[in-house]
PDB file of C-alpha atoms in Angstrom:
ATOM      1  CA  MET A   1       0.000   0.000   0.000  1.00  0.00           C
ATOM      2  CA  ASP A   2       1.535   3.322  -1.037  1.00  0.00           C
ATOM      3  CA  ASP A   3       1.053   6.626   0.829  1.00  0.00           C
ATOM      4  CA  LEU A   4      -1.916   7.755  -1.287  1.00  0.00           C
ATOM      5  CA  GLN A   5      -3.691   4.405  -0.868  1.00  0.00           C
ATOM      6  CA  ARG A   6      -3.041   4.597   2.882  1.00  0.00           C
ATOM      7  CA  LEU A   7      -4.568   8.095   3.088  1.00  0.00           C
ATOM      8  CA  VAL A   8      -7.631   7.017   1.100  1.00  0.00           C
ATOM      9  CA  ALA A   9      -8.017   3.954   3.363  1.00  0.00           C
ATOM     10  CA  ILE A  10      -7.766   6.129   6.511  1.00  0.00           C
ATOM     11  CA  GLU A  11     -10.516   8.400   5.158  1.00  0.00           C
ATOM     12  CA  ASP A  12     -12.727   5.375   4.423  1.00  0.00           C
ATOM     13  CA  ILE A  13     -12.107   4.131   7.981  1.00  0.00           C
ATOM     14  CA  ARG A  14     -13.054   7.564   9.383  1.00  0.00           C
ATOM     15  CA  ARG A  15     -16.267   7.559   7.340  1.00  0.00           C
ATOM     16  CA  THR A  16     -17.081   4.036   8.553  1.00  0.00           C
ATOM     17  CA  LYS A  17     -16.741   5.033  12.212  1.00  0.00           C
ATOM     18  CA  THR A  18     -18.819   8.152  11.541  1.00  0.00           C
ATOM     19  CA  ARG A  19     -21.587   5.934  10.062  1.00  0.00           C
ATOM     20  CA  TYR A  20     -21.427   3.815  13.222  1.00  0.00           C
ATOM     21  CA  TRP A  21     -21.908   6.820  15.524  1.00  0.00           C
ATOM     22  CA  ASN A  22     -24.486   8.474  13.246  1.00  0.00           C
ATOM     23  CA  GLY A  23     -26.416   5.215  13.014  1.00  0.00           C
ATOM     24  CA  MET A  24     -26.753   5.232  16.803  1.00  0.00           C
ATOM     25  CA  ASP A  25     -27.562   8.932  17.131  1.00  0.00           C
ATOM     26  CA  MET A  26     -30.042   8.949  14.235  1.00  0.00           C
ATOM     27  CA  ARG A  27     -31.621   5.650  15.351  1.00  0.00           C
ATOM     28  CA  ASP A  28     -30.918   4.162  11.935  1.00  0.00           C
ATOM     29  CA  PRO A  29     -30.209   0.430  12.267  1.00  0.00           C
ATOM     30  CA  VAL A  30     -29.460   0.040   8.543  1.00  0.00           C
ATOM     31  CA  LEU A  31     -26.834   2.783   8.682  1.00  0.00           C
ATOM     32  CA  LEU A  32     -25.420   1.333  11.903  1.00  0.00           C
ATOM     33  CA  ARG A  33     -25.231  -2.194  10.438  1.00  0.00           C
ATOM     34  CA  SER A  34     -23.469  -0.858   7.326  1.00  0.00           C
ATOM     35  CA  ALA A  35     -20.470   0.079   9.496  1.00  0.00           C
ATOM     36  CA  PHE A  36     -19.808  -3.561  10.465  1.00  0.00           C
ATOM     37  CA  ALA A  37     -17.933  -6.162   8.447  1.00  0.00           C
ATOM     38  CA  GLU A  38     -19.665  -9.255   7.167  1.00  0.00           C
ATOM     39  CA  GLY A  39     -18.813 -12.492   8.912  1.00  0.00           C
ATOM     40  CA  ALA A  40     -17.278 -12.799  12.339  1.00  0.00           C
ATOM     41  CA  VAL A  41     -17.088  -9.625  14.431  1.00  0.00           C
ATOM     42  CA  VAL A  42     -16.313  -8.852  18.083  1.00  0.00           C
ATOM     43  CA  LEU A  43     -18.254  -5.985  19.668  1.00  0.00           C
ATOM     44  CA  ASP A  44     -17.300  -5.366  23.288  1.00  0.00           C
ATOM     45  CA  TYR A  45     -19.253  -2.764  25.269  1.00  0.00           C
ATOM     46  CA  ARG A  46     -18.309  -4.102  28.723  1.00  0.00           C
ATOM     47  CA  GLY A  47     -15.842  -1.359  29.585  1.00  0.00           C
ATOM     48  CA  THR A  48     -15.971   0.799  32.701  1.00  0.00           C
ATOM     49  CA  PRO A  49     -13.229   2.923  34.277  1.00  0.00           C
ATOM     50  CA  ASP A  50     -12.932   0.140  36.872  1.00  0.00           C
ATOM     51  CA  GLY A  51     -12.639  -2.735  34.378  1.00  0.00           C
ATOM     52  CA  ALA A  52     -14.942  -5.002  32.400  1.00  0.00           C
ATOM     53  CA  ILE A  53     -18.505  -5.830  33.464  1.00  0.00           C
ATOM     54  CA  ASP A  54     -20.615  -8.833  32.468  1.00  0.00           C
ATOM     55  CA  GLY A  55     -22.791  -8.700  29.357  1.00  0.00           C
ATOM     56  CA  ASN A  56     -22.839  -6.410  26.332  1.00  0.00           C
ATOM     57  CA  TYR A  57     -20.382  -8.564  24.367  1.00  0.00           C
ATOM     58  CA  PHE A  58     -21.368  -9.677  20.858  1.00  0.00           C
ATOM     59  CA  THR A  59     -19.897 -11.827  18.102  1.00  0.00           C
ATOM     60  CA  ASP A  60     -22.793 -11.139  15.718  1.00  0.00           C
ATOM     61  CA  ALA A  61     -23.297  -7.658  14.258  1.00  0.00           C
ATOM     62  CA  ASP A  62     -27.047  -8.137  13.704  1.00  0.00           C
ATOM     63  CA  ALA A  63     -27.572  -9.079  17.375  1.00  0.00           C
ATOM     64  CA  CYS A  64     -25.536  -6.043  18.443  1.00  0.00           C
ATOM     65  CA  VAL A  65     -27.541  -3.677  16.215  1.00  0.00           C
ATOM     66  CA  ALA A  66     -30.797  -5.100  17.599  1.00  0.00           C
ATOM     67  CA  TRP A  67     -29.541  -4.628  21.184  1.00  0.00           C
ATOM     68  CA  LEU A  68     -28.362  -1.053  20.556  1.00  0.00           C
ATOM     69  CA  SER A  69     -31.648  -0.190  18.835  1.00  0.00           C
ATOM     70  CA  LYS A  70     -33.597  -1.428  21.850  1.00  0.00           C
ATOM     71  CA  VAL A  71     -31.344   0.201  24.463  1.00  0.00           C
ATOM     72  CA  LEU A  72     -31.389   3.578  22.727  1.00  0.00           C
ATOM     73  CA  THR A  73     -35.142   3.728  22.040  1.00  0.00           C
ATOM     74  CA  HIS A  74     -35.922   6.136  24.887  1.00  0.00           C
ATOM     75  CA  TYR A  75     -32.723   8.193  24.713  1.00  0.00           C
ATOM     76  CA  THR A  76     -31.319  11.017  22.649  1.00  0.00           C
ATOM     77  CA  SER A  77     -27.600  10.561  22.141  1.00  0.00           C
ATOM     78  CA  SER A  78     -24.596  12.369  20.744  1.00  0.00           C
ATOM     79  CA  HIS A  79     -21.308  10.638  19.948  1.00  0.00           C
ATOM     80  CA  GLN A  80     -18.173  12.647  19.187  1.00  0.00           C
ATOM     81  CA  GLY A  81     -15.043  10.980  17.804  1.00  0.00           C
ATOM     82  CA  HIS A  82     -11.659  12.701  17.882  1.00  0.00           C
ATOM     83  CA  SER A  83      -7.970  12.133  17.182  1.00  0.00           C
ATOM     84  CA  VAL A  84      -7.843   8.744  15.508  1.00  0.00           C
ATOM     85  CA  GLU A  85      -4.610   6.811  15.153  1.00  0.00           C
ATOM     86  CA  VAL A  86      -4.686   4.188  12.377  1.00  0.00           C
ATOM     87  CA  ASP A  87      -2.043   1.503  11.900  1.00  0.00           C
ATOM     88  CA  PHE A  88      -2.172  -0.998   9.054  1.00  0.00           C
ATOM     89  CA  VAL A  89      -1.519  -4.607   9.960  1.00  0.00           C
ATOM     90  CA  SER A  90      -1.738  -5.536   6.277  1.00  0.00           C
ATOM     91  CA  ASP A  91      -3.337  -4.202   3.089  1.00  0.00           C
ATOM     92  CA  ARG A  92      -6.653  -5.684   4.288  1.00  0.00           C
ATOM     93  CA  GLU A  93      -6.577  -5.092   8.071  1.00  0.00           C
ATOM     94  CA  ALA A  94      -6.079  -1.984  10.202  1.00  0.00           C
ATOM     95  CA  LYS A  95      -6.148  -1.143  13.911  1.00  0.00           C
ATOM     96  CA  ALA A  96      -7.397   2.205  15.175  1.00  0.00           C
ATOM     97  CA  VAL A  97      -7.682   3.997  18.503  1.00  0.00           C
ATOM     98  CA  TRP A  98     -10.316   6.737  18.725  1.00  0.00           C
ATOM     99  CA  SER A  99     -10.667   9.313  21.484  1.00  0.00           C
ATOM    100  CA  PHE A 100     -14.357   9.985  22.050  1.00  0.00           C
ATOM    101  CA  SER A 101     -17.067  11.416  24.228  1.00  0.00           C
ATOM    102  CA  ASP A 102     -20.725  10.498  24.289  1.00  0.00           C
ATOM    103  CA  HIS A 103     -23.860  11.867  25.899  1.00  0.00           C
ATOM    104  CA  PHE A 104     -27.251  10.226  26.532  1.00  0.00           C
ATOM    105  CA  TRP A 105     -30.447  11.941  27.714  1.00  0.00           C
ATOM    106  CA  PHE A 106     -33.527   9.980  28.811  1.00  0.00           C
ATOM    107  CA  LYS A 107     -36.575  11.278  26.889  1.00  0.00           C
ATOM    108  CA  SER A 108     -39.521   9.281  28.228  1.00  0.00           C
ATOM    109  CA  ASP A 109     -42.070   9.821  30.988  1.00  0.00           C
ATOM    110  CA  ASP A 110     -42.051   6.067  31.596  1.00  0.00           C
ATOM    111  CA  GLU A 111     -39.108   5.488  33.939  1.00  0.00           C
ATOM    112  CA  THR A 112     -39.520   1.705  33.632  1.00  0.00           C
ATOM    113  CA  GLN A 113     -37.870   2.182  30.201  1.00  0.00           C
ATOM    114  CA  MET A 114     -34.737   3.712  31.723  1.00  0.00           C
ATOM    115  CA  VAL A 115     -31.499   1.768  31.254  1.00  0.00           C
ATOM    116  CA  PRO A 116     -29.927   1.354  34.731  1.00  0.00           C
ATOM    117  CA  SER A 117     -26.378   2.008  33.484  1.00  0.00           C
ATOM    118  CA  LEU A 118     -27.437   5.215  31.690  1.00  0.00           C
ATOM    119  CA  LEU A 119     -29.974   6.711  34.159  1.00  0.00           C
ATOM    120  CA  HIS A 120     -31.447  10.108  33.134  1.00  0.00           C
ATOM    121  CA  ARG A 121     -28.182  11.585  31.900  1.00  0.00           C
ATOM    122  CA  TYR A 122     -24.986   9.789  30.987  1.00  0.00           C
ATOM    123  CA  GLN A 123     -21.729  11.208  29.713  1.00  0.00           C
ATOM    124  CA  SER A 124     -18.450   9.408  29.142  1.00  0.00           C
ATOM    125  CA  TRP A 125     -14.986  10.112  27.808  1.00  0.00           C
ATOM    126  CA  GLY A 126     -12.522   7.486  26.685  1.00  0.00           C
ATOM    127  CA  HIS A 127     -11.366   5.377  23.760  1.00  0.00           C
ATOM    128  CA  TYR A 128     -12.581   2.897  21.196  1.00  0.00           C
ATOM    129  CA  PHE A 129     -10.092   0.233  20.141  1.00  0.00           C
ATOM    130  CA  ASP A 130     -11.103  -0.996  16.682  1.00  0.00           C
ATOM    131  CA  THR A 131     -10.034  -3.491  14.057  1.00  0.00           C
ATOM    132  CA  TYR A 132     -11.103  -2.833  10.479  1.00  0.00           C
ATOM    133  CA  ARG A 133     -11.266  -5.336   7.638  1.00  0.00           C
ATOM    134  CA  LEU A 134     -11.258  -4.434   3.952  1.00  0.00           C
ATOM    135  CA  GLY A 135     -14.077  -6.140   2.061  1.00  0.00           C
ATOM    136  CA  ASP A 136     -15.786  -5.684  -1.289  1.00  0.00           C
ATOM    137  CA  ASP A 137     -17.744  -2.754   0.199  1.00  0.00           C
ATOM    138  CA  GLY A 138     -14.722  -0.974   1.720  1.00  0.00           C
ATOM    139  CA  TRP A 139     -13.273  -0.810   5.228  1.00  0.00           C
ATOM    140  CA  ARG A 140     -15.670  -2.036   7.932  1.00  0.00           C
ATOM    141  CA  ILE A 141     -15.487  -2.606  11.691  1.00  0.00           C
ATOM    142  CA  ALA A 142     -14.466  -6.192  12.461  1.00  0.00           C
ATOM    143  CA  ALA A 143     -13.950  -5.567  16.186  1.00  0.00           C
ATOM    144  CA  THR A 144     -14.560  -2.711  18.580  1.00  0.00           C
ATOM    145  CA  ALA A 145     -13.953  -2.323  22.301  1.00  0.00           C
ATOM    146  CA  PHE A 146     -15.361   0.634  24.230  1.00  0.00           C
ATOM    147  CA  ARG A 147     -13.125   1.697  27.141  1.00  0.00           C
ATOM    148  CA  PRO A 148     -14.252   4.800  29.043  1.00  0.00           C
ATOM    149  CA  LEU A 149     -11.795   6.718  31.191  1.00  0.00           C
ATOM    150  CA  HIS A 150     -14.491   8.645  33.077  1.00  0.00           C
ATOM    151  CA  ILE A 151     -18.295   8.395  33.356  1.00  0.00           C
ATOM    152  CA  GLU A 152     -20.812  10.816  34.855  1.00  0.00           C
ATOM    153  CA  ARG A 153     -24.426   9.789  35.490  1.00  0.00           C
ATOM    154  CA  SER A 154     -27.411  11.451  37.079  1.00  0.00           C
TER     155      SER A 154
END
């Protein structure tokens, strides 16, 4: 891969991660699913500043999209990605670390729909550790691990 190909691949990877976050924030499961690679994936949302928690670990992108769609139904969210570092393992695989922040606001009068880990307001800052795989449809997320450094809830 020459320098120009590497730059084009990095831009495709950035656009893929943006589709992932926009798919969540816009409540668009088709857009969200389009960010994930076909075949085997690892999607790990167990991170807390104190270490991993049980649950929220997926090896199937469709199951993960269904879970996220359900969890986010009664929330408005905003995801902000910053300062990505991309390293190419090969011409068809890349690793990336994203700095990020996210915000969730509960928007329902029915508090039985509240997600216990999100409460009324949730904000976190941290990193995503991703693996991308190049397929026929471009660079897609093959693995992602969410690792917050700090969380505020109320």
